[in-house]
PDB file of C-alpha atoms (C1' of nucleotides) in Angstrom:
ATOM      1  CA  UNK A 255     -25.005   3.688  67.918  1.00  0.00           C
ATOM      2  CA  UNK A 256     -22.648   3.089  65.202  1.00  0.00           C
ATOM      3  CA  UNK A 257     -20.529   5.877  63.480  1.00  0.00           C
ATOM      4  CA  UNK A 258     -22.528   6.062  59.768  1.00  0.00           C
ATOM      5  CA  UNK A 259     -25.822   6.662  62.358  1.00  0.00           C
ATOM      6  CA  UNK A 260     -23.811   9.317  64.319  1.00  0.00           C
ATOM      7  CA  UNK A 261     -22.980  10.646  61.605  1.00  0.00           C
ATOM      8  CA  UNK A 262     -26.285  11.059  59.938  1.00  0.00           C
ATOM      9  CA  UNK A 263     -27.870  12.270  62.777  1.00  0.00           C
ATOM     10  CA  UNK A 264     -24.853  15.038  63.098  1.00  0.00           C
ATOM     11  CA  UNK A 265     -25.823  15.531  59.601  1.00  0.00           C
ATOM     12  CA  UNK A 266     -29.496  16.319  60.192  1.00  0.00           C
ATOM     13  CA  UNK A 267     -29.003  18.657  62.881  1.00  0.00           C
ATOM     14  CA  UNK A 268     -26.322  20.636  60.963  1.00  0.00           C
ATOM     15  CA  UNK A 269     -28.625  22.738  59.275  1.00  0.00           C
ATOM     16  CA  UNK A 270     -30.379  25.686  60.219  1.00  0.00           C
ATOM     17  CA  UNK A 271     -33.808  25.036  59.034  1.00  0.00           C
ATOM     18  CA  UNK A 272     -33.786  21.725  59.801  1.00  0.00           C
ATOM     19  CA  UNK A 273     -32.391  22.406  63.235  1.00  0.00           C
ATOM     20  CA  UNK A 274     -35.092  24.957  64.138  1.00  0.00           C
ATOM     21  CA  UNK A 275     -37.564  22.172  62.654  1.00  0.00           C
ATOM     22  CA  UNK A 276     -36.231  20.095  65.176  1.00  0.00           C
ATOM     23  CA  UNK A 277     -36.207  22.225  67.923  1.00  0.00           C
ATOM     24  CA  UNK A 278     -40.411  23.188  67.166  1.00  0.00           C
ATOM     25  CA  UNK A 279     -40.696  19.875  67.354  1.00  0.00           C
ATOM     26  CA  UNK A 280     -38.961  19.386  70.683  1.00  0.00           C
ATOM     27  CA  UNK A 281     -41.079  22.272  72.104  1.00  0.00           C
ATOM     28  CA  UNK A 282     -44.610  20.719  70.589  1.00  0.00           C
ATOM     29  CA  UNK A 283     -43.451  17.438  72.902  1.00  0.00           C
ATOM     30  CA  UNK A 284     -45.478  14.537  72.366  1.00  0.00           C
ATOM     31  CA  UNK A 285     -48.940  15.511  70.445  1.00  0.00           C
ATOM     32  CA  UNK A 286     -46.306  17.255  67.624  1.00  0.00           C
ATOM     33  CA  UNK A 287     -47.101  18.425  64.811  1.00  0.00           C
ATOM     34  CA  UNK A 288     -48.403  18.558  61.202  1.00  0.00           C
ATOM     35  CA  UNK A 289     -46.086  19.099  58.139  1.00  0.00           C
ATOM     36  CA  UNK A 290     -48.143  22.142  57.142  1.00  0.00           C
ATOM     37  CA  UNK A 291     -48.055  23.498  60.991  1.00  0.00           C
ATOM     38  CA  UNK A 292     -44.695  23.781  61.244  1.00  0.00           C
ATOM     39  CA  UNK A 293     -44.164  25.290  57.202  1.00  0.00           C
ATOM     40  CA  UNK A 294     -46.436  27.917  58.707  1.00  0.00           C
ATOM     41  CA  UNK A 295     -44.295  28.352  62.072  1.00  0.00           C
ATOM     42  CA  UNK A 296     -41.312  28.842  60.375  1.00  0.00           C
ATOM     43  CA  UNK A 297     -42.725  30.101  56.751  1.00  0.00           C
ATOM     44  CA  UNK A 298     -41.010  27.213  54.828  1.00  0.00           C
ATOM     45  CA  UNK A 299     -42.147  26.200  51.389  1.00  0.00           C
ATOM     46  CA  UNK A 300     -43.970  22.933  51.841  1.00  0.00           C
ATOM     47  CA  UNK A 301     -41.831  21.445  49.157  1.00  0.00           C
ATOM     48  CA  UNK A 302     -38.708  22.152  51.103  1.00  0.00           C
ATOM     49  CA  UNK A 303     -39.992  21.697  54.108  1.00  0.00           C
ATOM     50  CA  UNK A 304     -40.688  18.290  52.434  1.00  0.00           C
ATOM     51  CA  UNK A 305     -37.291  17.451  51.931  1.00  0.00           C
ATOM     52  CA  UNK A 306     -35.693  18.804  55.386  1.00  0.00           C
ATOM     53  CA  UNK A 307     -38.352  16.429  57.022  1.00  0.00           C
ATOM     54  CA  UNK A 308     -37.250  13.517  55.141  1.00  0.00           C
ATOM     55  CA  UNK A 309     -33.454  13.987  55.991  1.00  0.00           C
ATOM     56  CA  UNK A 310     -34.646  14.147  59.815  1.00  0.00           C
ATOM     57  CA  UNK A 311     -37.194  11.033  59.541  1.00  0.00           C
ATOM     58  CA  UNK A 312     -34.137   9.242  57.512  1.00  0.00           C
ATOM     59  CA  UNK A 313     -31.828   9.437  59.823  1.00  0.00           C
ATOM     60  CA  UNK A 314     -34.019   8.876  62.523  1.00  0.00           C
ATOM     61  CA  UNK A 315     -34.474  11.895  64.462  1.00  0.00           C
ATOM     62  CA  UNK A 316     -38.189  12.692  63.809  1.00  0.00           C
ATOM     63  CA  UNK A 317     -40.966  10.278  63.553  1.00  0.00           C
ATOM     64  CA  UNK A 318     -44.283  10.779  61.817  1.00  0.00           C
ATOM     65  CA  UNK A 319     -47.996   8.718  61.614  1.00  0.00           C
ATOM     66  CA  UNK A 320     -50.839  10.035  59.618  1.00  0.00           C
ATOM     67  CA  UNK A 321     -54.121  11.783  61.001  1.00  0.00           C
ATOM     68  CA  UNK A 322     -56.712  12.093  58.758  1.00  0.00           C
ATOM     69  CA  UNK A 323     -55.102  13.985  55.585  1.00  0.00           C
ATOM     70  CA  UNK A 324     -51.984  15.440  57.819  1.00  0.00           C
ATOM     71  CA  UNK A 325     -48.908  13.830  58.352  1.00  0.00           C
ATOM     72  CA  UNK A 326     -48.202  14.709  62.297  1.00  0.00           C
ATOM     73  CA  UNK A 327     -44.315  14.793  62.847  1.00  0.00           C
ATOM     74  CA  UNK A 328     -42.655  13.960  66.106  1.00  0.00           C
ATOM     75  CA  UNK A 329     -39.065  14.493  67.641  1.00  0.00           C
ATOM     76  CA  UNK A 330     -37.649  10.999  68.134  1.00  0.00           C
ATOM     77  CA  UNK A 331     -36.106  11.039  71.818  1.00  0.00           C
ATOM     78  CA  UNK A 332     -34.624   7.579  71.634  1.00  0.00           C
ATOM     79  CA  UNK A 333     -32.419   8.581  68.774  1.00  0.00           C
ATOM     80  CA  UNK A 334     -31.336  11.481  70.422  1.00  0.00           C
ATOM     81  CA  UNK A 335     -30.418   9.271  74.154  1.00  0.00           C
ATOM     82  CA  UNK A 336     -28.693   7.253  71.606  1.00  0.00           C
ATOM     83  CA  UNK A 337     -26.840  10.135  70.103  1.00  0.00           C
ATOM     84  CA  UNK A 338     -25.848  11.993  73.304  1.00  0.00           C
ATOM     85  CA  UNK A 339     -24.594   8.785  74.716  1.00  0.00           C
ATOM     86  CA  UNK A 340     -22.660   8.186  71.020  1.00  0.00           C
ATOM     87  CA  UNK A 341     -21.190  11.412  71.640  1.00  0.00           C
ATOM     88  CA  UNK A 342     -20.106  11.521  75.583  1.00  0.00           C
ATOM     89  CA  UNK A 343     -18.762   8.217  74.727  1.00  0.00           C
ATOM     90  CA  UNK A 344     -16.551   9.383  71.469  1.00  0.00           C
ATOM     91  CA  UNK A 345     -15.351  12.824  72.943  1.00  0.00           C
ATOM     92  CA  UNK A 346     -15.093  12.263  76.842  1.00  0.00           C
ATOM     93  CA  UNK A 347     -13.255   9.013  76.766  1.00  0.00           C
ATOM     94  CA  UNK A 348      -9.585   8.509  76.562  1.00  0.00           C
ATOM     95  CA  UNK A 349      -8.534  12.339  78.143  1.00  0.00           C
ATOM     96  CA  UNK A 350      -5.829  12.322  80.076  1.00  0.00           C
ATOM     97  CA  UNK A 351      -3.894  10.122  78.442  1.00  0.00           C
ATOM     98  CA  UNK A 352      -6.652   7.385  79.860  1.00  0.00           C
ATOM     99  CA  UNK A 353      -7.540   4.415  78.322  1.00  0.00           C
ATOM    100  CA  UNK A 354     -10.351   4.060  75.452  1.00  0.00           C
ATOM    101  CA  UNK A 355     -11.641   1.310  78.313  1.00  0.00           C
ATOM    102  CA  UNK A 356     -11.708   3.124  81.054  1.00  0.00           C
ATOM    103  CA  UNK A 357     -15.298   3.911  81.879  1.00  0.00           C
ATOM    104  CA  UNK A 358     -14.934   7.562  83.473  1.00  0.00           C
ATOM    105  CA  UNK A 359     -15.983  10.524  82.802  1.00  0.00           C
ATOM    106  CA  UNK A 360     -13.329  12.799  80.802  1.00  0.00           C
ATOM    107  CA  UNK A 361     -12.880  16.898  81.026  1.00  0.00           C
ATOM    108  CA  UNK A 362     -15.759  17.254  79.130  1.00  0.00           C
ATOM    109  CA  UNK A 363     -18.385  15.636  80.633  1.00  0.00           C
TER     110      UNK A 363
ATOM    111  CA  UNK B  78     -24.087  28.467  73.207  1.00  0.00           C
ATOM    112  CA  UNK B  79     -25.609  30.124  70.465  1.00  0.00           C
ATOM    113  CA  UNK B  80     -27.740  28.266  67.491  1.00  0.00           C
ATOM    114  CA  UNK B  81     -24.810  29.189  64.733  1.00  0.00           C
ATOM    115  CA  UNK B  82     -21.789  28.269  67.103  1.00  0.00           C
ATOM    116  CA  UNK B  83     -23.941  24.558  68.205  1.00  0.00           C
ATOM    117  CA  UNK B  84     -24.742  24.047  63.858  1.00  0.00           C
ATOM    118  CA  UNK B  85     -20.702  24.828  62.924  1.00  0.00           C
ATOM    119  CA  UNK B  86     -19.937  21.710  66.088  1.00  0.00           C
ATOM    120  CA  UNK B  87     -22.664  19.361  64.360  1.00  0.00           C
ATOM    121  CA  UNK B  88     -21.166  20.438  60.752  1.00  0.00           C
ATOM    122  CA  UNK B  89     -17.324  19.881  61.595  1.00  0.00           C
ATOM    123  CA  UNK B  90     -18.555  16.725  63.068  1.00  0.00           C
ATOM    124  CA  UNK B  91     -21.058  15.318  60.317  1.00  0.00           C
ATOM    125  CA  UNK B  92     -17.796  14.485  58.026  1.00  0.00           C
ATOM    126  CA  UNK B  93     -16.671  10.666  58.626  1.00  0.00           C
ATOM    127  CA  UNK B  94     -13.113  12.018  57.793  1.00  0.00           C
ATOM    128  CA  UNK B  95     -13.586  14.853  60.395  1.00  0.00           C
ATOM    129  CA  UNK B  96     -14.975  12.602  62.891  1.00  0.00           C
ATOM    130  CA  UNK B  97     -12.082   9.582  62.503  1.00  0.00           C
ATOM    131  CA  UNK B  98      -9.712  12.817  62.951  1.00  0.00           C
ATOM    132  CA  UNK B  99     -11.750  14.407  66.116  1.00  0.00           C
ATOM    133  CA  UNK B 100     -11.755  10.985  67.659  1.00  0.00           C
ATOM    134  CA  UNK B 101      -8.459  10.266  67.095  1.00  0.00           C
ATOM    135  CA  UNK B 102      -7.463  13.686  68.899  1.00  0.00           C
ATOM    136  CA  UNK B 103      -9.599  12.110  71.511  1.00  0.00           C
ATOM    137  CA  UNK B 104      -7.761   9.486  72.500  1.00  0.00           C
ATOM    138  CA  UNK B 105      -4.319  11.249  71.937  1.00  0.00           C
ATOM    139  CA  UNK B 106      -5.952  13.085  74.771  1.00  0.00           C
ATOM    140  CA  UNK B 107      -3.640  16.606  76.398  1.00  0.00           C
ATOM    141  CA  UNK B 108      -0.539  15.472  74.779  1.00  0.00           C
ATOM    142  CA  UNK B 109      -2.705  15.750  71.411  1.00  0.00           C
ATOM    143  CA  UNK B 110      -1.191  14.747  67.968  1.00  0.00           C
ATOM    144  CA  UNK B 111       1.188  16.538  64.942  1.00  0.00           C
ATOM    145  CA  UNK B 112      -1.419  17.186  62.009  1.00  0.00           C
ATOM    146  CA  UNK B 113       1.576  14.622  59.977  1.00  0.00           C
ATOM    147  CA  UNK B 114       0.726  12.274  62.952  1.00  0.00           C
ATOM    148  CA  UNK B 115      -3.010  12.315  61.810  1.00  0.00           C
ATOM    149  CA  UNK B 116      -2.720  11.951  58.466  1.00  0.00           C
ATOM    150  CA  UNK B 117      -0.125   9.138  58.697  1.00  0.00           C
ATOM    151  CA  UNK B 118      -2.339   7.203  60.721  1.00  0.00           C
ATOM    152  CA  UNK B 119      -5.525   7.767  58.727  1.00  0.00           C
ATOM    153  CA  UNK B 120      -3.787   7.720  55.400  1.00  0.00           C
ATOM    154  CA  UNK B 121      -5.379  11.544  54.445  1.00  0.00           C
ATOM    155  CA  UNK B 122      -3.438  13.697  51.668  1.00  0.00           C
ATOM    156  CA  UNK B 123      -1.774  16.545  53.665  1.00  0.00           C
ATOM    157  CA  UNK B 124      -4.058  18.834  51.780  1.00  0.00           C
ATOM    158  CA  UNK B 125      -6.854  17.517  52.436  1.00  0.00           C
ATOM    159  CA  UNK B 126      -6.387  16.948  56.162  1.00  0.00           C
ATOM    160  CA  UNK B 127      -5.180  20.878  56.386  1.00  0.00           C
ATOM    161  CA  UNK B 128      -8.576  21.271  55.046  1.00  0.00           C
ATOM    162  CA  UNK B 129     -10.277  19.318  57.447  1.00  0.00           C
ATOM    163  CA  UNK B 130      -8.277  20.241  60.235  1.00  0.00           C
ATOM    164  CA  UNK B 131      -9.128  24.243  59.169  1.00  0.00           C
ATOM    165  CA  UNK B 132     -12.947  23.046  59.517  1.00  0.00           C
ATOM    166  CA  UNK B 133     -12.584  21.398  63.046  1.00  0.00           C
ATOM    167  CA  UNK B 134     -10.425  24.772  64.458  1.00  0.00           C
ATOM    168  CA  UNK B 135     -13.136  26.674  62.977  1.00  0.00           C
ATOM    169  CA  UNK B 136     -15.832  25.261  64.896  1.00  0.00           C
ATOM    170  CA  UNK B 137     -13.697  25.181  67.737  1.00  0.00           C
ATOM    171  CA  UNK B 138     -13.429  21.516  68.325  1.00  0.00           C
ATOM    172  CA  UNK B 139      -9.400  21.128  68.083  1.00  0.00           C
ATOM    173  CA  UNK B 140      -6.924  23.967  68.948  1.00  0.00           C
ATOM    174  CA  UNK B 141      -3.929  24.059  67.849  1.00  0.00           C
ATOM    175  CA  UNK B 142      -0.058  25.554  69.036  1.00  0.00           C
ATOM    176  CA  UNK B 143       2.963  24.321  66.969  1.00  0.00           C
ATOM    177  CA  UNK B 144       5.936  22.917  68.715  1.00  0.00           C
ATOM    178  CA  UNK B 145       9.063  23.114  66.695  1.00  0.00           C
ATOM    179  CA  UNK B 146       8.333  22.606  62.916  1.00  0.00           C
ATOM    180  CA  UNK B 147       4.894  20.505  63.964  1.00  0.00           C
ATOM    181  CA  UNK B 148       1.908  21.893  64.531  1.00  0.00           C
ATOM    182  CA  UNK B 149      -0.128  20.039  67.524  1.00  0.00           C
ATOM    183  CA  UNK B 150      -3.544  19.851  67.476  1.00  0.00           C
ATOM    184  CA  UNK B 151      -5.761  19.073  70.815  1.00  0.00           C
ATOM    185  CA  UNK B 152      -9.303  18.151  71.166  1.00  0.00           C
ATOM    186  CA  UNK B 153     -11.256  20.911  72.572  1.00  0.00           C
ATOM    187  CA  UNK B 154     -13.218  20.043  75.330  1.00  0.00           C
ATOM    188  CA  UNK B 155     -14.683  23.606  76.770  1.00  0.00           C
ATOM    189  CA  UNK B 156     -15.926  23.602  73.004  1.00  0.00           C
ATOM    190  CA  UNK B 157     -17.997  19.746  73.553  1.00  0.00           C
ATOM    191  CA  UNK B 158     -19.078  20.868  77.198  1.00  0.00           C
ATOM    192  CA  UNK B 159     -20.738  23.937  75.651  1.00  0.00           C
ATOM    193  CA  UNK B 160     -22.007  21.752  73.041  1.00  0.00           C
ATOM    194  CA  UNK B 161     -23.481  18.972  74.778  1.00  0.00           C
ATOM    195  CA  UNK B 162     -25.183  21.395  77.492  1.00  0.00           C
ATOM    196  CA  UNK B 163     -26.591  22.978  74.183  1.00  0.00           C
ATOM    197  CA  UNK B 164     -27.850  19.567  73.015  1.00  0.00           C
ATOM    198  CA  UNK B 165     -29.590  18.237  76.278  1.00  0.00           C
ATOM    199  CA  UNK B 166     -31.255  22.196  76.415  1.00  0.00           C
ATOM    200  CA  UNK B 167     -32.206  22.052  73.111  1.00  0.00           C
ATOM    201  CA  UNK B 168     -33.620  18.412  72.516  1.00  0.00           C
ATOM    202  CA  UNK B 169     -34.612  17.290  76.233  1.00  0.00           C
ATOM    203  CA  UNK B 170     -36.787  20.569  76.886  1.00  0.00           C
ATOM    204  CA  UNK B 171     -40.254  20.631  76.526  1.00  0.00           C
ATOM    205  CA  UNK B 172     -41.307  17.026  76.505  1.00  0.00           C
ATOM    206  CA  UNK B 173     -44.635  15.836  77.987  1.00  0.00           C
ATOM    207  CA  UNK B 174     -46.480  19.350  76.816  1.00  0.00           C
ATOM    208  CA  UNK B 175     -44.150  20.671  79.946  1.00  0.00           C
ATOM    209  CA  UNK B 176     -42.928  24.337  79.681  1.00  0.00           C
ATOM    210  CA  UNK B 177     -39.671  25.163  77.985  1.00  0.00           C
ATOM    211  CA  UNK B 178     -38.697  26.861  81.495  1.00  0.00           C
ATOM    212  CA  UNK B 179     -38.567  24.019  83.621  1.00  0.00           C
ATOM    213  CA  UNK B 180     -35.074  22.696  83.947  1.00  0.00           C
ATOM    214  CA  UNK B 181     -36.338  19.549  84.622  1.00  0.00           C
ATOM    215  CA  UNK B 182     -34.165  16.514  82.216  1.00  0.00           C
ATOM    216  CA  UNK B 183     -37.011  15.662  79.554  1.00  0.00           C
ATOM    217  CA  UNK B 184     -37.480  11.791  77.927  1.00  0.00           C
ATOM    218  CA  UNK B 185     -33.862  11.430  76.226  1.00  0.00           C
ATOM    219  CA  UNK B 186     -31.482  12.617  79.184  1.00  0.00           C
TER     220      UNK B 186
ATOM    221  C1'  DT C  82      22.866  30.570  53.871  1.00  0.00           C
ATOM    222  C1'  DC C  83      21.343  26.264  52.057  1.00  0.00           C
ATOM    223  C1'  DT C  84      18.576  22.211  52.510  1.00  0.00           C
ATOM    224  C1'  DA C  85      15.144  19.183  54.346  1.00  0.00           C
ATOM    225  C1'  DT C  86      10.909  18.743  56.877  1.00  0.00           C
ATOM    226  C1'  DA C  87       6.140  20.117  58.248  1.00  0.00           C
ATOM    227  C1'  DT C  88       2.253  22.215  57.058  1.00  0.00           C
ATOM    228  C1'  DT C  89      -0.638  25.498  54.834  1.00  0.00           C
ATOM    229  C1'  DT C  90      -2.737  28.037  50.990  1.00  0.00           C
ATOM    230  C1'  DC C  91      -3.996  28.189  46.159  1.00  0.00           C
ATOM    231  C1'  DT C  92      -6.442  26.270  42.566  1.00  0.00           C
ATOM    232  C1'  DA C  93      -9.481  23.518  39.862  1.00  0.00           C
ATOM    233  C1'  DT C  94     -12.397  19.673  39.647  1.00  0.00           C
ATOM    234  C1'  DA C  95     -15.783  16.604  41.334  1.00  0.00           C
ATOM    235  C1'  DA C  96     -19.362  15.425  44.462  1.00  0.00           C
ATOM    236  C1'  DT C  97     -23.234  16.501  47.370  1.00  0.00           C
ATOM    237  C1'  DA C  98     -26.867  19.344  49.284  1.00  0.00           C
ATOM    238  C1'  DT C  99     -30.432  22.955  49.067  1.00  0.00           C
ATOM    239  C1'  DT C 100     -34.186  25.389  47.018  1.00  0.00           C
ATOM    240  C1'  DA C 101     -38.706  25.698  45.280  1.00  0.00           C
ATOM    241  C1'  DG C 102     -42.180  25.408  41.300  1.00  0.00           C
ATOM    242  C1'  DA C 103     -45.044  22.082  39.176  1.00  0.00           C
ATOM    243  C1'  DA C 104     -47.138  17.724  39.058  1.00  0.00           C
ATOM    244  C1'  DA C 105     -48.586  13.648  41.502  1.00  0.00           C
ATOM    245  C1'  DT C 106     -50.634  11.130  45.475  1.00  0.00           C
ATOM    246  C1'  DA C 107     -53.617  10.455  49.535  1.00  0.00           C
ATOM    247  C1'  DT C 108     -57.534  11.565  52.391  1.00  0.00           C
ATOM    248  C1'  DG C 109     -62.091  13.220  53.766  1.00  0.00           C
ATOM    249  C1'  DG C 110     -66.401  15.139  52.923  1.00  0.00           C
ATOM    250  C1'  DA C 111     -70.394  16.918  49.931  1.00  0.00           C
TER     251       DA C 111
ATOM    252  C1'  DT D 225     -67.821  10.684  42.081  1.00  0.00           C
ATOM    253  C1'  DC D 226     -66.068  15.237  42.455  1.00  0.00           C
ATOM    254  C1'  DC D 227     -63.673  18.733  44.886  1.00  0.00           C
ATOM    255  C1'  DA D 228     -60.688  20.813  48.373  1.00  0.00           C
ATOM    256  C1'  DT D 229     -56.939  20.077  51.478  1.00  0.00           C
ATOM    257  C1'  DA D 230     -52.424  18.139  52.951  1.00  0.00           C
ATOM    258  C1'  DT D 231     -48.334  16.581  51.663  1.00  0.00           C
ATOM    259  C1'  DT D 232     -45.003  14.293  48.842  1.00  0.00           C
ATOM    260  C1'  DT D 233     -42.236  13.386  44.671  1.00  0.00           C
ATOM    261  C1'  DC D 234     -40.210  15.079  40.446  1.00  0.00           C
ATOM    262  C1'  DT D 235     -37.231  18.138  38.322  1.00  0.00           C
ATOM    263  C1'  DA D 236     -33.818  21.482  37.366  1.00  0.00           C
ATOM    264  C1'  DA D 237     -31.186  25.234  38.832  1.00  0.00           C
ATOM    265  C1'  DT D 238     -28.037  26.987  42.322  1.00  0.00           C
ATOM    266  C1'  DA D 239     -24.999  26.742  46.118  1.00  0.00           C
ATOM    267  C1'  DT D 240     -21.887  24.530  49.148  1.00  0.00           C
ATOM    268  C1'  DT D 241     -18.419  21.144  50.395  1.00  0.00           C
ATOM    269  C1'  DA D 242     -14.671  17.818  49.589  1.00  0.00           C
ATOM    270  C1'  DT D 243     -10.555  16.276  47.184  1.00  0.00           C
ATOM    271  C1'  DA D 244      -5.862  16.555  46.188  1.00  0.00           C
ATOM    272  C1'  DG D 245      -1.791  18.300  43.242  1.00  0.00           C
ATOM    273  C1'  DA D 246       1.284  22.108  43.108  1.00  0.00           C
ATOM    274  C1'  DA D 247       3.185  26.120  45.007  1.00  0.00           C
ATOM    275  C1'  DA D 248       4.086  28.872  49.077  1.00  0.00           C
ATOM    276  C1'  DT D 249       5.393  29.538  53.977  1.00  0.00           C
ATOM    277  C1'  DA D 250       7.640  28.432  58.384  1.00  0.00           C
ATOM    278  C1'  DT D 251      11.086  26.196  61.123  1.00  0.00           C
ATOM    279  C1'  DA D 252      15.337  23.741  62.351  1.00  0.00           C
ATOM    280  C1'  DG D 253      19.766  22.266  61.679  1.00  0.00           C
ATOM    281  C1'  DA D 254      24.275  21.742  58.989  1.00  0.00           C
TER     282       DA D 254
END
DNA sequence: TCTATATTTCTATAATATTAGAAATATGGA
DNA sequence: TCCATATTTCTAATATTATAGAAATATAGA
């Protein structure tokens, strides 16, 4: 993962809404869950729940197919492998006074 | 770590100029770097990187003690343990329709 | 004490993100 | 085809964040 995708995806999570969108989806696992299901979970308009779902699907943290007339939304775990292993990469690496090669672990992880 | 504490890490980290800084401190690993240091070797206004820097402390990614008339900042890495443990809770959890109380890793780690 | 260096805080401007009503689009069923 | 449901897109207002010059603060050394 490249640093503009980290960053997006650092992006998406940073918010509270869409955070606890994220983390209902997490929760619902696989099956997931329609737009209007989770608006209703967490009492969000559905025109800004609208929006917070489209800065997760962009940058690639939720998924979503169609069923019938709802759209069923699904927490993307092969972005977020991706991500953690952007991150343990970018903040473990190099402690120490180690070098950026070196393929140990750091302090933090 | 709590949900506001986790959103303030993804926030200080969702800036490219934050990130290039945080990563830098990274590699400068215990010894850390002067904030002048930083800015000379991303080419960032002293302003601005106070700024930043202010954001990162915040959020408790850097700390900072000043030596002489620099101040030094260090990657925090209790801070990105916390964080990451928060992460793999929060988005490995619950996968497969399992219950949020196993500990079990889920799909992504 | 005076001066230079290092960095922050103050300030204003510019850029970006969030919110949500209203209208538009897509689907399924009578 | 007509209607109800599900959701998105459009739009405009509001709020938050980023940028950087200028002034202020802190430290060290002559």
């Amino acid at each position: 993962m490249e640093n503009k995708k980290a960053i997006s995806v650092l992006a998406a999570l940073a918010q509270e809404t869409r955070l606890d969108i994220f983390r209902l989806l997490v929760r619902a696992g696989q099956e997931g869950m329609a737009a209007g299901a989770i608006g209703d979970a967490l009492g969000i308009p559905a025109a800004t729940l609208s929006f917070h779902l489209k800065e997760l699907k962009n940058a690639g943290t939720v998924r979503c197919h169609r069923e019938g007339r709802s759209l069923i939304y699904r927490a993307d775990f092969g972005t977020m492998t991706a991500f953690l292993s952007f991150l343990t990469e970018n903040c473990c690496q190099g402690v120490n006074g180690e070098s950026s090669r070196t393929k140990k672990r750091g302090a933090c992880c």
